[in-house]
Amino acid sequence: MILFIQVSIIVLLLVGLQIVMATDRKLSINRNNNEPHGTRESQRRWQHAITGRALILVSYILPKDICIYALLVGMTIFYYLVYYQNNLFRQAFGPLLRPHEHERLPGAFYFLLGTAITTYCFPLTLARYGVECLALADPIAAWGGQAIQSPKINDSSSLAGSLACFIAASILGALYGLSYVQILAGAV
């Protein structure tokens, strides 16, 4: 029963964090959606990084199987809100959503799904590293790609952004004390 209460409190705190980031006037972007594209994406990247770090911190508090259960609960809540309480979902998270995410599952759902699969499939240290790369190296790649002009690798990735991601993931791997092979696998 106490574990259920702990999981419930942590899920509520994480959801509350998302709502605060989406609705707080100091943190929030213009609700009318008429701000420059970079403002929305920058806020999404910060939210991405903070949420990933919060999930990693939770993995130090709760056992691995309970973390997976909590992620599945979070995914279920997202699914329910998107498909059964869409007005509430858009009201709470609308400022952080891309236009195509208003009527279907947002990237955050897949963030939780990837975190759950990674946590299930790998030892906790490697899972934390994978989530850390998703939480920090991915936004660093986007910022690096925007800040430094370089050739495009595909429609959404540049050489500079990819290099920034590789460097960030390598540094994170070294901080986690991983082997060169593990770092290379995570950075790629």
Short mmCIF file of N, CA and C in Angstrom, two decimals:
data_model
loop_
_atom_site.label_atom_id
_atom_site.label_comp_id
_atom_site.label_asym_id
_atom_site.label_seq_id
_atom_site.Cartn_x
_atom_site.Cartn_y
_atom_site.Cartn_z
N MET A 1 0.82 -1.20 0.00
CA MET A 1 0.00 0.00 0.00
C MET A 1 0.86 1.26 0.00
N ILE A 2 1.94 1.26 0.78
CA ILE A 2 2.81 2.43 0.84
C ILE A 2 3.48 2.65 -0.51
N LEU A 3 3.89 1.56 -1.18
CA LEU A 3 4.50 1.68 -2.51
C LEU A 3 3.50 2.27 -3.50
N PHE A 4 2.25 1.86 -3.43
CA PHE A 4 1.20 2.41 -4.30
C PHE A 4 1.07 3.92 -4.08
N ILE A 5 1.11 4.34 -2.84
CA ILE A 5 1.01 5.77 -2.52
C ILE A 5 2.23 6.51 -3.06
N GLN A 6 3.43 5.92 -2.89
CA GLN A 6 4.65 6.55 -3.42
C GLN A 6 4.56 6.72 -4.94
N VAL A 7 4.15 5.67 -5.63
CA VAL A 7 4.03 5.73 -7.10
C VAL A 7 3.00 6.78 -7.48
N SER A 8 1.87 6.80 -6.80
CA SER A 8 0.82 7.77 -7.11
C SER A 8 1.32 9.20 -6.92
N ILE A 9 2.03 9.44 -5.84
CA ILE A 9 2.55 10.79 -5.58
C ILE A 9 3.56 11.18 -6.65
N ILE A 10 4.45 10.27 -7.02
CA ILE A 10 5.46 10.58 -8.03
C ILE A 10 4.81 10.84 -9.39
N VAL A 11 3.82 10.01 -9.78
CA VAL A 11 3.12 10.24 -11.05
C VAL A 11 2.43 11.60 -11.03
N LEU A 12 1.76 11.91 -9.92
CA LEU A 12 1.07 13.21 -9.81
C LEU A 12 2.06 14.37 -9.87
N LEU A 13 3.20 14.23 -9.22
CA LEU A 13 4.21 15.28 -9.26
C LEU A 13 4.76 15.48 -10.67
N LEU A 14 5.01 14.39 -11.38
CA LEU A 14 5.52 14.50 -12.75
C LEU A 14 4.48 15.12 -13.68
N VAL A 15 3.23 14.71 -13.55
CA VAL A 15 2.17 15.31 -14.37
C VAL A 15 2.01 16.78 -14.00
N GLY A 16 2.04 17.07 -12.71
CA GLY A 16 1.95 18.46 -12.25
C GLY A 16 3.08 19.31 -12.82
N LEU A 17 4.29 18.78 -12.86
CA LEU A 17 5.43 19.49 -13.45
C LEU A 17 5.14 19.84 -14.90
N GLN A 18 4.57 18.88 -15.64
CA GLN A 18 4.27 19.13 -17.05
C GLN A 18 3.24 20.24 -17.19
N ILE A 19 2.22 20.22 -16.35
CA ILE A 19 1.17 21.23 -16.44
C ILE A 19 1.72 22.60 -16.07
N VAL A 20 2.56 22.66 -15.04
CA VAL A 20 3.17 23.94 -14.66
C VAL A 20 4.02 24.48 -15.81
N MET A 21 4.81 23.62 -16.43
CA MET A 21 5.66 24.07 -17.53
C MET A 21 4.83 24.55 -18.71
N ALA A 22 3.65 23.98 -18.90
CA ALA A 22 2.81 24.36 -20.03
C ALA A 22 1.97 25.60 -19.74
N THR A 23 1.65 25.86 -18.48
CA THR A 23 0.69 26.92 -18.18
C THR A 23 1.25 28.11 -17.41
N ASP A 24 2.37 27.98 -16.73
CA ASP A 24 2.92 29.09 -15.96
C ASP A 24 3.30 30.23 -16.89
N ARG A 25 2.85 31.42 -16.59
CA ARG A 25 3.08 32.56 -17.48
C ARG A 25 4.57 32.86 -17.69
N LYS A 26 5.38 32.65 -16.67
CA LYS A 26 6.81 32.92 -16.82
C LYS A 26 7.50 31.88 -17.68
N LEU A 27 6.99 30.65 -17.63
CA LEU A 27 7.59 29.56 -18.39
C LEU A 27 6.89 29.35 -19.72
N SER A 28 5.63 29.74 -19.76
CA SER A 28 4.79 29.39 -20.90
C SER A 28 5.03 30.29 -22.10
N ILE A 29 4.79 29.71 -23.24
CA ILE A 29 4.82 30.47 -24.47
C ILE A 29 3.43 31.00 -24.74
N ASN A 30 3.28 31.84 -25.72
CA ASN A 30 2.01 32.46 -26.05
C ASN A 30 0.96 31.38 -26.35
N ARG A 31 -0.16 31.42 -25.63
CA ARG A 31 -1.21 30.43 -25.81
C ARG A 31 -1.91 30.57 -27.15
N ASN A 32 -1.76 31.69 -27.83
CA ASN A 32 -2.42 31.88 -29.13
C ASN A 32 -1.63 31.27 -30.27
N ASN A 33 -0.50 30.71 -29.94
CA ASN A 33 0.31 30.00 -30.95
C ASN A 33 0.87 30.92 -32.04
N ASN A 34 1.05 32.19 -31.75
CA ASN A 34 1.55 33.08 -32.78
C ASN A 34 2.99 33.52 -32.53
N GLU A 35 3.70 32.80 -31.69
CA GLU A 35 5.09 33.13 -31.41
C GLU A 35 5.99 32.44 -32.44
N PRO A 36 7.23 32.88 -32.54
CA PRO A 36 8.15 32.22 -33.47
C PRO A 36 8.31 30.75 -33.13
N HIS A 37 8.54 29.96 -34.16
CA HIS A 37 8.67 28.50 -34.02
C HIS A 37 9.72 28.13 -32.97
N GLY A 38 10.83 28.84 -32.93
CA GLY A 38 11.92 28.50 -32.03
C GLY A 38 11.54 28.58 -30.57
N THR A 39 10.63 29.48 -30.20
CA THR A 39 10.23 29.63 -28.81
C THR A 39 9.54 28.36 -28.32
N ARG A 40 8.60 27.86 -29.07
CA ARG A 40 7.87 26.65 -28.70
C ARG A 40 8.84 25.46 -28.62
N GLU A 41 9.68 25.31 -29.61
CA GLU A 41 10.59 24.18 -29.63
C GLU A 41 11.61 24.27 -28.50
N SER A 42 12.06 25.46 -28.18
CA SER A 42 13.00 25.62 -27.08
C SER A 42 12.35 25.22 -25.76
N GLN A 43 11.12 25.63 -25.55
CA GLN A 43 10.42 25.25 -24.33
C GLN A 43 10.21 23.74 -24.28
N ARG A 44 9.88 23.14 -25.42
CA ARG A 44 9.71 21.68 -25.48
C ARG A 44 11.01 20.98 -25.12
N ARG A 45 12.14 21.51 -25.58
CA ARG A 45 13.44 20.88 -25.28
C ARG A 45 13.75 20.96 -23.79
N TRP A 46 13.47 22.10 -23.16
CA TRP A 46 13.69 22.23 -21.73
C TRP A 46 12.80 21.26 -20.96
N GLN A 47 11.55 21.18 -21.37
CA GLN A 47 10.61 20.27 -20.73
C GLN A 47 11.08 18.83 -20.90
N HIS A 48 11.58 18.49 -22.08
CA HIS A 48 12.12 17.17 -22.40
C HIS A 48 13.26 16.83 -21.45
N ALA A 49 14.19 17.76 -21.29
CA ALA A 49 15.36 17.53 -20.45
C ALA A 49 14.97 17.40 -18.98
N ILE A 50 14.09 18.27 -18.51
CA ILE A 50 13.69 18.24 -17.10
C ILE A 50 12.91 16.97 -16.78
N THR A 51 12.02 16.57 -17.68
CA THR A 51 11.24 15.36 -17.45
C THR A 51 12.15 14.12 -17.43
N GLY A 52 13.08 14.05 -18.37
CA GLY A 52 14.01 12.92 -18.39
C GLY A 52 14.82 12.83 -17.11
N ARG A 53 15.32 13.97 -16.66
CA ARG A 53 16.09 13.99 -15.40
C ARG A 53 15.21 13.56 -14.23
N ALA A 54 13.95 14.01 -14.22
CA ALA A 54 13.04 13.62 -13.13
C ALA A 54 12.81 12.11 -13.14
N LEU A 55 12.64 11.53 -14.33
CA LEU A 55 12.43 10.08 -14.41
C LEU A 55 13.66 9.32 -13.93
N ILE A 56 14.83 9.83 -14.25
CA ILE A 56 16.07 9.19 -13.78
C ILE A 56 16.16 9.26 -12.26
N LEU A 57 15.84 10.42 -11.69
CA LEU A 57 15.86 10.56 -10.23
C LEU A 57 14.88 9.60 -9.56
N VAL A 58 13.70 9.43 -10.16
CA VAL A 58 12.72 8.49 -9.62
C VAL A 58 13.28 7.08 -9.59
N SER A 59 14.11 6.73 -10.58
CA SER A 59 14.67 5.38 -10.63
C SER A 59 15.63 5.10 -9.47
N TYR A 60 16.08 6.14 -8.79
CA TYR A 60 16.91 5.96 -7.59
C TYR A 60 16.05 5.77 -6.34
N ILE A 61 14.77 6.12 -6.44
CA ILE A 61 13.85 6.05 -5.29
C ILE A 61 13.06 4.75 -5.29
N LEU A 62 12.57 4.37 -6.48
CA LEU A 62 11.69 3.21 -6.59
C LEU A 62 12.41 2.02 -7.22
N PRO A 63 12.00 0.80 -6.89
CA PRO A 63 12.57 -0.37 -7.55
C PRO A 63 12.26 -0.36 -9.05
N LYS A 64 13.09 -1.06 -9.80
CA LYS A 64 12.99 -1.08 -11.26
C LYS A 64 11.60 -1.50 -11.74
N ASP A 65 11.05 -2.57 -11.19
CA ASP A 65 9.74 -3.03 -11.66
C ASP A 65 8.64 -2.01 -11.37
N ILE A 66 8.75 -1.30 -10.28
CA ILE A 66 7.76 -0.27 -9.94
C ILE A 66 7.92 0.93 -10.88
N CYS A 67 9.15 1.24 -11.25
CA CYS A 67 9.38 2.32 -12.23
C CYS A 67 8.70 1.99 -13.55
N ILE A 68 8.84 0.76 -13.99
CA ILE A 68 8.20 0.33 -15.24
C ILE A 68 6.68 0.44 -15.11
N TYR A 69 6.16 -0.01 -13.99
CA TYR A 69 4.72 0.09 -13.73
C TYR A 69 4.28 1.56 -13.77
N ALA A 70 5.02 2.46 -13.13
CA ALA A 70 4.66 3.88 -13.11
C ALA A 70 4.69 4.47 -14.51
N LEU A 71 5.67 4.07 -15.33
CA LEU A 71 5.72 4.54 -16.72
C LEU A 71 4.51 4.06 -17.50
N LEU A 72 4.11 2.82 -17.28
CA LEU A 72 2.93 2.29 -17.96
C LEU A 72 1.67 3.03 -17.51
N VAL A 73 1.59 3.38 -16.23
CA VAL A 73 0.46 4.18 -15.74
C VAL A 73 0.46 5.55 -16.42
N GLY A 74 1.62 6.18 -16.51
CA GLY A 74 1.73 7.47 -17.19
C GLY A 74 1.29 7.38 -18.65
N MET A 75 1.69 6.32 -19.33
CA MET A 75 1.28 6.13 -20.73
C MET A 75 -0.23 5.95 -20.83
N THR A 76 -0.80 5.20 -19.90
CA THR A 76 -2.24 4.98 -19.90
C THR A 76 -2.99 6.29 -19.67
N ILE A 77 -2.47 7.11 -18.77
CA ILE A 77 -3.09 8.42 -18.52
C ILE A 77 -3.04 9.27 -19.78
N PHE A 78 -1.90 9.32 -20.46
CA PHE A 78 -1.79 10.06 -21.72
C PHE A 78 -2.81 9.57 -22.73
N TYR A 79 -2.87 8.25 -22.90
CA TYR A 79 -3.80 7.67 -23.86
C TYR A 79 -5.24 8.07 -23.55
N TYR A 80 -5.61 7.93 -22.28
CA TYR A 80 -6.96 8.28 -21.85
C TYR A 80 -7.26 9.75 -22.12
N LEU A 81 -6.35 10.63 -21.73
CA LEU A 81 -6.58 12.06 -21.92
C LEU A 81 -6.70 12.44 -23.39
N VAL A 82 -5.83 11.89 -24.23
CA VAL A 82 -5.85 12.24 -25.65
C VAL A 82 -7.14 11.77 -26.31
N TYR A 83 -7.55 10.55 -26.03
CA TYR A 83 -8.67 9.97 -26.76
C TYR A 83 -10.03 10.07 -26.07
N TYR A 84 -10.05 10.34 -24.76
CA TYR A 84 -11.32 10.40 -24.05
C TYR A 84 -11.58 11.73 -23.33
N GLN A 85 -10.55 12.50 -23.10
CA GLN A 85 -10.69 13.81 -22.44
C GLN A 85 -9.84 14.84 -23.18
N ASN A 86 -10.04 14.91 -24.51
CA ASN A 86 -9.14 15.72 -25.33
C ASN A 86 -9.18 17.20 -24.98
N ASN A 87 -10.33 17.75 -24.62
CA ASN A 87 -10.39 19.17 -24.25
C ASN A 87 -9.54 19.44 -23.02
N LEU A 88 -9.64 18.57 -22.03
CA LEU A 88 -8.83 18.71 -20.83
C LEU A 88 -7.35 18.57 -21.16
N PHE A 89 -7.03 17.61 -22.01
CA PHE A 89 -5.65 17.39 -22.43
C PHE A 89 -5.08 18.63 -23.11
N ARG A 90 -5.84 19.20 -24.06
CA ARG A 90 -5.36 20.39 -24.78
C ARG A 90 -5.28 21.60 -23.87
N GLN A 91 -6.20 21.70 -22.91
CA GLN A 91 -6.15 22.82 -21.97
C GLN A 91 -4.91 22.74 -21.09
N ALA A 92 -4.58 21.53 -20.63
CA ALA A 92 -3.43 21.35 -19.73
C ALA A 92 -2.10 21.41 -20.45
N PHE A 93 -2.01 20.78 -21.62
CA PHE A 93 -0.72 20.63 -22.28
C PHE A 93 -0.61 21.36 -23.61
N GLY A 94 -1.69 22.00 -24.04
CA GLY A 94 -1.74 22.64 -25.36
C GLY A 94 -0.54 23.47 -25.75
N PRO A 95 -0.03 24.35 -24.86
CA PRO A 95 1.10 25.18 -25.26
C PRO A 95 2.37 24.40 -25.62
N LEU A 96 2.49 23.18 -25.12
CA LEU A 96 3.68 22.39 -25.43
C LEU A 96 3.49 21.48 -26.65
N LEU A 97 2.28 21.41 -27.16
CA LEU A 97 1.99 20.47 -28.24
C LEU A 97 2.30 21.05 -29.61
N ARG A 98 2.78 20.19 -30.48
CA ARG A 98 2.91 20.54 -31.88
C ARG A 98 1.51 20.42 -32.50
N PRO A 99 1.26 21.07 -33.63
CA PRO A 99 -0.09 21.04 -34.21
C PRO A 99 -0.66 19.63 -34.40
N HIS A 100 0.15 18.68 -34.85
CA HIS A 100 -0.36 17.32 -35.09
C HIS A 100 -0.61 16.54 -33.80
N GLU A 101 -0.16 17.05 -32.65
CA GLU A 101 -0.31 16.32 -31.39
C GLU A 101 -1.61 16.65 -30.65
N HIS A 102 -2.40 17.57 -31.17
CA HIS A 102 -3.63 17.94 -30.49
C HIS A 102 -4.68 16.84 -30.54
N GLU A 103 -4.64 16.01 -31.54
CA GLU A 103 -5.66 14.98 -31.73
C GLU A 103 -5.12 13.55 -31.66
N ARG A 104 -3.81 13.40 -31.48
CA ARG A 104 -3.25 12.06 -31.37
C ARG A 104 -2.15 12.06 -30.33
N LEU A 105 -1.60 10.89 -30.06
CA LEU A 105 -0.62 10.77 -28.99
C LEU A 105 0.58 11.68 -29.23
N PRO A 106 0.97 12.43 -28.20
CA PRO A 106 2.11 13.33 -28.35
C PRO A 106 3.44 12.60 -28.21
N GLY A 107 4.51 13.30 -28.54
CA GLY A 107 5.85 12.73 -28.40
C GLY A 107 6.13 12.27 -26.98
N ALA A 108 5.53 12.92 -25.98
CA ALA A 108 5.74 12.54 -24.58
C ALA A 108 5.30 11.10 -24.31
N PHE A 109 4.25 10.65 -25.00
CA PHE A 109 3.80 9.27 -24.85
C PHE A 109 4.92 8.32 -25.28
N TYR A 110 5.53 8.62 -26.42
CA TYR A 110 6.59 7.76 -26.95
C TYR A 110 7.87 7.89 -26.13
N PHE A 111 8.08 9.05 -25.51
CA PHE A 111 9.19 9.23 -24.57
C PHE A 111 9.02 8.24 -23.42
N LEU A 112 7.81 8.17 -22.85
CA LEU A 112 7.54 7.24 -21.76
C LEU A 112 7.64 5.79 -22.23
N LEU A 113 7.12 5.50 -23.42
CA LEU A 113 7.20 4.15 -23.96
C LEU A 113 8.65 3.72 -24.13
N GLY A 114 9.47 4.58 -24.73
CA GLY A 114 10.89 4.27 -24.91
C GLY A 114 11.60 4.08 -23.59
N THR A 115 11.26 4.90 -22.61
CA THR A 115 11.86 4.78 -21.29
C THR A 115 11.45 3.46 -20.64
N ALA A 116 10.19 3.08 -20.77
CA ALA A 116 9.72 1.81 -20.18
C ALA A 116 10.41 0.62 -20.83
N ILE A 117 10.50 0.63 -22.16
CA ILE A 117 11.15 -0.49 -22.87
C ILE A 117 12.63 -0.57 -22.50
N THR A 118 13.30 0.57 -22.49
CA THR A 118 14.72 0.61 -22.14
C THR A 118 14.95 0.12 -20.72
N THR A 119 14.10 0.56 -19.79
CA THR A 119 14.23 0.16 -18.39
C THR A 119 13.98 -1.34 -18.23
N TYR A 120 13.05 -1.87 -19.00
CA TYR A 120 12.74 -3.30 -18.93
C TYR A 120 13.88 -4.15 -19.52
N CYS A 121 14.44 -3.70 -20.64
CA CYS A 121 15.38 -4.53 -21.41
C CYS A 121 16.83 -4.48 -20.93
N PHE A 122 17.20 -3.46 -20.20
CA PHE A 122 18.61 -3.28 -19.85
C PHE A 122 18.81 -3.14 -18.35
N PRO A 123 20.02 -3.43 -17.88
CA PRO A 123 20.33 -3.14 -16.48
C PRO A 123 20.08 -1.66 -16.19
N LEU A 124 19.76 -1.35 -14.97
CA LEU A 124 19.33 0.01 -14.60
C LEU A 124 20.36 1.08 -14.96
N THR A 125 21.65 0.79 -14.82
CA THR A 125 22.66 1.79 -15.17
C THR A 125 22.60 2.12 -16.66
N LEU A 126 22.49 1.11 -17.51
CA LEU A 126 22.39 1.35 -18.95
C LEU A 126 21.07 2.01 -19.31
N ALA A 127 20.00 1.63 -18.63
CA ALA A 127 18.70 2.26 -18.88
C ALA A 127 18.75 3.74 -18.52
N ARG A 128 19.35 4.05 -17.38
CA ARG A 128 19.48 5.47 -16.98
C ARG A 128 20.30 6.24 -18.01
N TYR A 129 21.36 5.63 -18.49
CA TYR A 129 22.19 6.26 -19.51
C TYR A 129 21.38 6.51 -20.79
N GLY A 130 20.59 5.52 -21.20
CA GLY A 130 19.77 5.68 -22.39
C GLY A 130 18.76 6.81 -22.24
N VAL A 131 18.12 6.89 -21.09
CA VAL A 131 17.15 7.95 -20.84
C VAL A 131 17.87 9.30 -20.74
N GLU A 132 19.05 9.28 -20.14
CA GLU A 132 19.86 10.52 -20.05
C GLU A 132 20.20 11.03 -21.45
N CYS A 133 20.56 10.13 -22.34
CA CYS A 133 20.85 10.54 -23.73
C CYS A 133 19.60 11.10 -24.39
N LEU A 134 18.48 10.46 -24.17
CA LEU A 134 17.22 10.96 -24.73
C LEU A 134 16.86 12.32 -24.14
N ALA A 135 17.06 12.46 -22.84
CA ALA A 135 16.67 13.68 -22.14
C ALA A 135 17.61 14.85 -22.42
N LEU A 136 18.90 14.59 -22.53
CA LEU A 136 19.86 15.69 -22.65
C LEU A 136 20.55 15.77 -24.01
N ALA A 137 21.02 14.64 -24.51
CA ALA A 137 21.77 14.68 -25.77
C ALA A 137 20.88 15.05 -26.95
N ASP A 138 19.62 14.61 -26.92
CA ASP A 138 18.70 14.94 -28.01
C ASP A 138 18.42 16.45 -28.08
N PRO A 139 18.05 17.11 -26.97
CA PRO A 139 17.88 18.57 -27.05
C PRO A 139 19.18 19.31 -27.38
N ILE A 140 20.31 18.82 -26.89
CA ILE A 140 21.60 19.44 -27.23
C ILE A 140 21.85 19.34 -28.74
N ALA A 141 21.47 18.22 -29.32
CA ALA A 141 21.60 18.06 -30.78
C ALA A 141 20.77 19.11 -31.51
N ALA A 142 19.55 19.32 -31.05
CA ALA A 142 18.68 20.30 -31.70
C ALA A 142 19.25 21.71 -31.55
N TRP A 143 19.69 22.06 -30.35
CA TRP A 143 20.27 23.39 -30.15
C TRP A 143 21.54 23.55 -30.97
N GLY A 144 22.39 22.52 -30.99
CA GLY A 144 23.62 22.58 -31.78
C GLY A 144 23.34 22.71 -33.25
N GLY A 145 22.36 21.98 -33.73
CA GLY A 145 21.99 22.05 -35.14
C GLY A 145 21.46 23.40 -35.55
N GLN A 146 20.77 24.07 -34.63
CA GLN A 146 20.26 25.41 -34.92
C GLN A 146 21.36 26.47 -34.83
N ALA A 147 22.26 26.29 -33.87
CA ALA A 147 23.27 27.31 -33.61
C ALA A 147 24.40 27.31 -34.64
N ILE A 148 24.71 26.15 -35.19
CA ILE A 148 25.86 26.04 -36.10
C ILE A 148 25.37 25.60 -37.48
N GLN A 149 25.63 26.40 -38.46
CA GLN A 149 25.25 26.06 -39.83
C GLN A 149 26.14 24.92 -40.33
N SER A 150 25.51 23.88 -40.82
CA SER A 150 26.26 22.73 -41.36
C SER A 150 25.36 21.99 -42.34
N PRO A 151 25.96 21.09 -43.11
CA PRO A 151 25.15 20.32 -44.08
C PRO A 151 24.09 19.48 -43.39
N LYS A 152 22.97 19.31 -44.05
CA LYS A 152 21.88 18.46 -43.55
C LYS A 152 22.20 16.99 -43.85
N ILE A 153 21.90 16.12 -42.88
CA ILE A 153 22.06 14.69 -43.06
C ILE A 153 20.76 14.11 -43.62
N ASN A 154 19.64 14.62 -43.10
CA ASN A 154 18.31 14.26 -43.60
C ASN A 154 17.40 15.47 -43.39
N ASP A 155 16.09 15.30 -43.48
CA ASP A 155 15.17 16.43 -43.37
C ASP A 155 15.24 17.15 -42.03
N SER A 156 15.55 16.44 -40.96
CA SER A 156 15.50 17.07 -39.64
C SER A 156 16.84 17.08 -38.89
N SER A 157 17.90 16.53 -39.46
CA SER A 157 19.18 16.44 -38.75
C SER A 157 20.29 17.08 -39.56
N SER A 158 21.17 17.76 -38.82
CA SER A 158 22.34 18.36 -39.46
C SER A 158 23.59 17.68 -38.93
N LEU A 159 24.69 17.89 -39.63
CA LEU A 159 25.96 17.33 -39.20
C LEU A 159 26.36 17.91 -37.84
N ALA A 160 26.18 19.22 -37.65
CA ALA A 160 26.54 19.85 -36.37
C ALA A 160 25.69 19.32 -35.23
N GLY A 161 24.38 19.17 -35.45
CA GLY A 161 23.51 18.64 -34.42
C GLY A 161 23.85 17.21 -34.06
N SER A 162 24.15 16.41 -35.07
CA SER A 162 24.51 15.01 -34.83
C SER A 162 25.82 14.91 -34.06
N LEU A 163 26.78 15.75 -34.41
CA LEU A 163 28.05 15.77 -33.69
C LEU A 163 27.84 16.24 -32.24
N ALA A 164 27.00 17.24 -32.04
CA ALA A 164 26.70 17.72 -30.68
C ALA A 164 26.07 16.60 -29.85
N CYS A 165 25.16 15.83 -30.46
CA CYS A 165 24.53 14.71 -29.77
C CYS A 165 25.57 13.64 -29.42
N PHE A 166 26.44 13.31 -30.37
CA PHE A 166 27.47 12.31 -30.15
C PHE A 166 28.40 12.72 -29.00
N ILE A 167 28.81 13.97 -28.98
CA ILE A 167 29.70 14.46 -27.92
C ILE A 167 29.00 14.44 -26.57
N ALA A 168 27.75 14.93 -26.54
CA ALA A 168 26.99 14.94 -25.28
C ALA A 168 26.79 13.52 -24.76
N ALA A 169 26.41 12.60 -25.64
CA ALA A 169 26.19 11.21 -25.23
C ALA A 169 27.49 10.57 -24.75
N SER A 170 28.60 10.90 -25.39
CA SER A 170 29.90 10.36 -24.96
C SER A 170 30.29 10.87 -23.59
N ILE A 171 30.07 12.16 -23.34
CA ILE A 171 30.37 12.73 -22.02
C ILE A 171 29.48 12.09 -20.95
N LEU A 172 28.19 11.95 -21.26
CA LEU A 172 27.28 11.32 -20.31
C LEU A 172 27.72 9.88 -20.01
N GLY A 173 28.12 9.14 -21.04
CA GLY A 173 28.58 7.77 -20.84
C GLY A 173 29.81 7.72 -19.95
N ALA A 174 30.73 8.64 -20.15
CA ALA A 174 31.92 8.69 -19.30
C ALA A 174 31.54 9.01 -17.85
N LEU A 175 30.57 9.90 -17.67
CA LEU A 175 30.12 10.23 -16.31
C LEU A 175 29.45 9.04 -15.63
N TYR A 176 28.82 8.18 -16.42
CA TYR A 176 28.20 6.98 -15.88
C TYR A 176 29.22 5.86 -15.69
N GLY A 177 30.47 6.07 -16.10
CA GLY A 177 31.50 5.06 -15.93
C GLY A 177 31.36 3.87 -16.87
N LEU A 178 30.80 4.11 -18.04
CA LEU A 178 30.60 3.02 -18.99
C LEU A 178 31.86 2.76 -19.80
N SER A 179 31.93 1.57 -20.38
CA SER A 179 33.07 1.22 -21.22
C SER A 179 32.97 1.98 -22.54
N TYR A 180 34.06 2.02 -23.30
CA TYR A 180 34.06 2.69 -24.60
C TYR A 180 33.04 2.08 -25.55
N VAL A 181 32.90 0.77 -25.50
CA VAL A 181 31.93 0.09 -26.37
C VAL A 181 30.51 0.51 -26.00
N GLN A 182 30.21 0.54 -24.70
CA GLN A 182 28.88 0.97 -24.26
C GLN A 182 28.62 2.43 -24.63
N ILE A 183 29.62 3.28 -24.46
CA ILE A 183 29.47 4.69 -24.80
C ILE A 183 29.23 4.83 -26.29
N LEU A 184 30.02 4.14 -27.09
CA LEU A 184 29.86 4.22 -28.54
C LEU A 184 28.47 3.74 -28.97
N ALA A 185 28.01 2.65 -28.37
CA ALA A 185 26.67 2.14 -28.71
C ALA A 185 25.59 3.14 -28.32
N GLY A 186 25.73 3.78 -27.17
CA GLY A 186 24.74 4.76 -26.73
C GLY A 186 24.82 6.06 -27.50
N ALA A 187 26.02 6.46 -27.86
CA ALA A 187 26.19 7.72 -28.57
C ALA A 187 25.72 7.63 -30.01
N VAL A 188 25.75 6.46 -30.58
CA VAL A 188 25.31 6.28 -31.96
C VAL A 188 23.84 5.99 -31.94
#
